[in-house]
Amino acid sequence: MIVYRNEVSHRWRRQALLRAFGEGEVLRENLCDADFLLVAAATHHGYAVDRACPVCGRDSLREVRWIYHERLGRRSGTARSEEEIAEIIKTVPNITVHLVEVCVECRWNHLLTATVASPE
Ligand SMILES: [Zn+2]
């Protein structure tokens, strides 16, 4: 099991961006800029979420977790499933996990939270 703590939420930033987009102050191409790697990571390591994409409205929104820690070596900065994170923190506890939402259709993407993951 994984315990996520010390959450830093970036949802206010997300809301502000989406509000600016809704008011025509931000162009869609500046919001929907997920690159191939991020879309592939969301597809293969992420999971579908039960809400529509806030930009295109389609049911193609996924969440994916990226892990960071100096002791992870080359694994730092890679996308991982919950199962993989549960295994990794058995040997390297207290890794930083970024939860990112990605629309695999329009390529909207945003960092939702940063947390520290450790074994229960
Ligand atoms: Zn979308």
mmCIF file with all atom_site columns, N, CA and C in Angstrom, residues 14 34 44-45 48 78 96 113:
data_model
loop_
_atom_site.group_PDB
_atom_site.id
_atom_site.type_symbol
_atom_site.label_atom_id
_atom_site.label_alt_id
_atom_site.label_comp_id
_atom_site.label_asym_id
_atom_site.label_entity_id
_atom_site.label_seq_id
_atom_site.pdbx_PDB_ins_code
_atom_site.Cartn_x
_atom_site.Cartn_y
_atom_site.Cartn_z
_atom_site.occupancy
_atom_site.B_iso_or_equiv
_atom_site.pdbx_formal_charge
_atom_site.auth_seq_id
_atom_site.auth_comp_id
_atom_site.auth_asym_id
_atom_site.auth_atom_id
_atom_site.pdbx_PDB_model_num
ATOM 1  N N  . ARG A 1 14  ? -4.766 25.389 -12.298 1.00 0.00 ? 14  ARG A N  1
ATOM 2  C CA . ARG A 1 14  ? -5.550 24.759 -13.358 1.00 0.00 ? 14  ARG A CA 1
ATOM 3  C C  . ARG A 1 14  ? -6.837 25.547 -13.592 1.00 0.00 ? 14  ARG A C  1
ATOM 4  N N  . ALA A 1 34  ? 0.687  18.620 -24.846 1.00 0.00 ? 34  ALA A N  1
ATOM 5  C CA . ALA A 1 34  ? 1.348  17.385 -24.403 1.00 0.00 ? 34  ALA A CA 1
ATOM 6  C C  . ALA A 1 34  ? 2.145  16.790 -25.561 1.00 0.00 ? 34  ALA A C  1
ATOM 7  N N  . HIS A 1 44  ? -0.125 4.318  -21.554 1.00 0.00 ? 44  HIS A N  1
ATOM 8  C CA . HIS A 1 44  ? 0.402  3.019  -21.125 1.00 0.00 ? 44  HIS A CA 1
ATOM 9  C C  . HIS A 1 44  ? 0.571  2.875  -19.615 1.00 0.00 ? 44  HIS A C  1
ATOM 10 N N  . HIS A 1 45  ? 0.815  3.969  -18.917 1.00 0.00 ? 45  HIS A N  1
ATOM 11 C CA . HIS A 1 45  ? 1.042  3.892  -17.474 1.00 0.00 ? 45  HIS A CA 1
ATOM 12 C C  . HIS A 1 45  ? -0.078 4.545  -16.668 1.00 0.00 ? 45  HIS A C  1
ATOM 13 N N  . ALA A 1 48  ? -7.812 5.829  -16.958 1.00 0.00 ? 48  ALA A N  1
ATOM 14 C CA . ALA A 1 48  ? -8.909 6.726  -17.319 1.00 0.00 ? 48  ALA A CA 1
ATOM 15 C C  . ALA A 1 48  ? -9.565 7.274  -16.055 1.00 0.00 ? 48  ALA A C  1
ATOM 16 N N  . THR A 1 78  ? 10.331 9.224  -14.537 1.00 0.00 ? 78  THR A N  1
ATOM 17 C CA . THR A 1 78  ? 9.602  8.301  -15.408 1.00 0.00 ? 78  THR A CA 1
ATOM 18 C C  . THR A 1 78  ? 8.171  8.138  -14.901 1.00 0.00 ? 78  THR A C  1
ATOM 19 N N  . THR A 1 96  ? 9.061  11.596 -4.546  1.00 0.00 ? 96  THR A N  1
ATOM 20 C CA . THR A 1 96  ? 8.110  12.626 -4.973  1.00 0.00 ? 96  THR A CA 1
ATOM 21 C C  . THR A 1 96  ? 7.297  12.077 -6.151  1.00 0.00 ? 96  THR A C  1
ATOM 22 N N  . THR A 1 113 ? -1.225 17.550 -8.647  1.00 0.00 ? 113 THR A N  1
ATOM 23 C CA . THR A 1 113 ? -0.657 17.568 -7.293  1.00 0.00 ? 113 THR A CA 1
ATOM 24 C C  . THR A 1 113 ? 0.779  17.025 -7.316  1.00 0.00 ? 113 THR A C  1
#
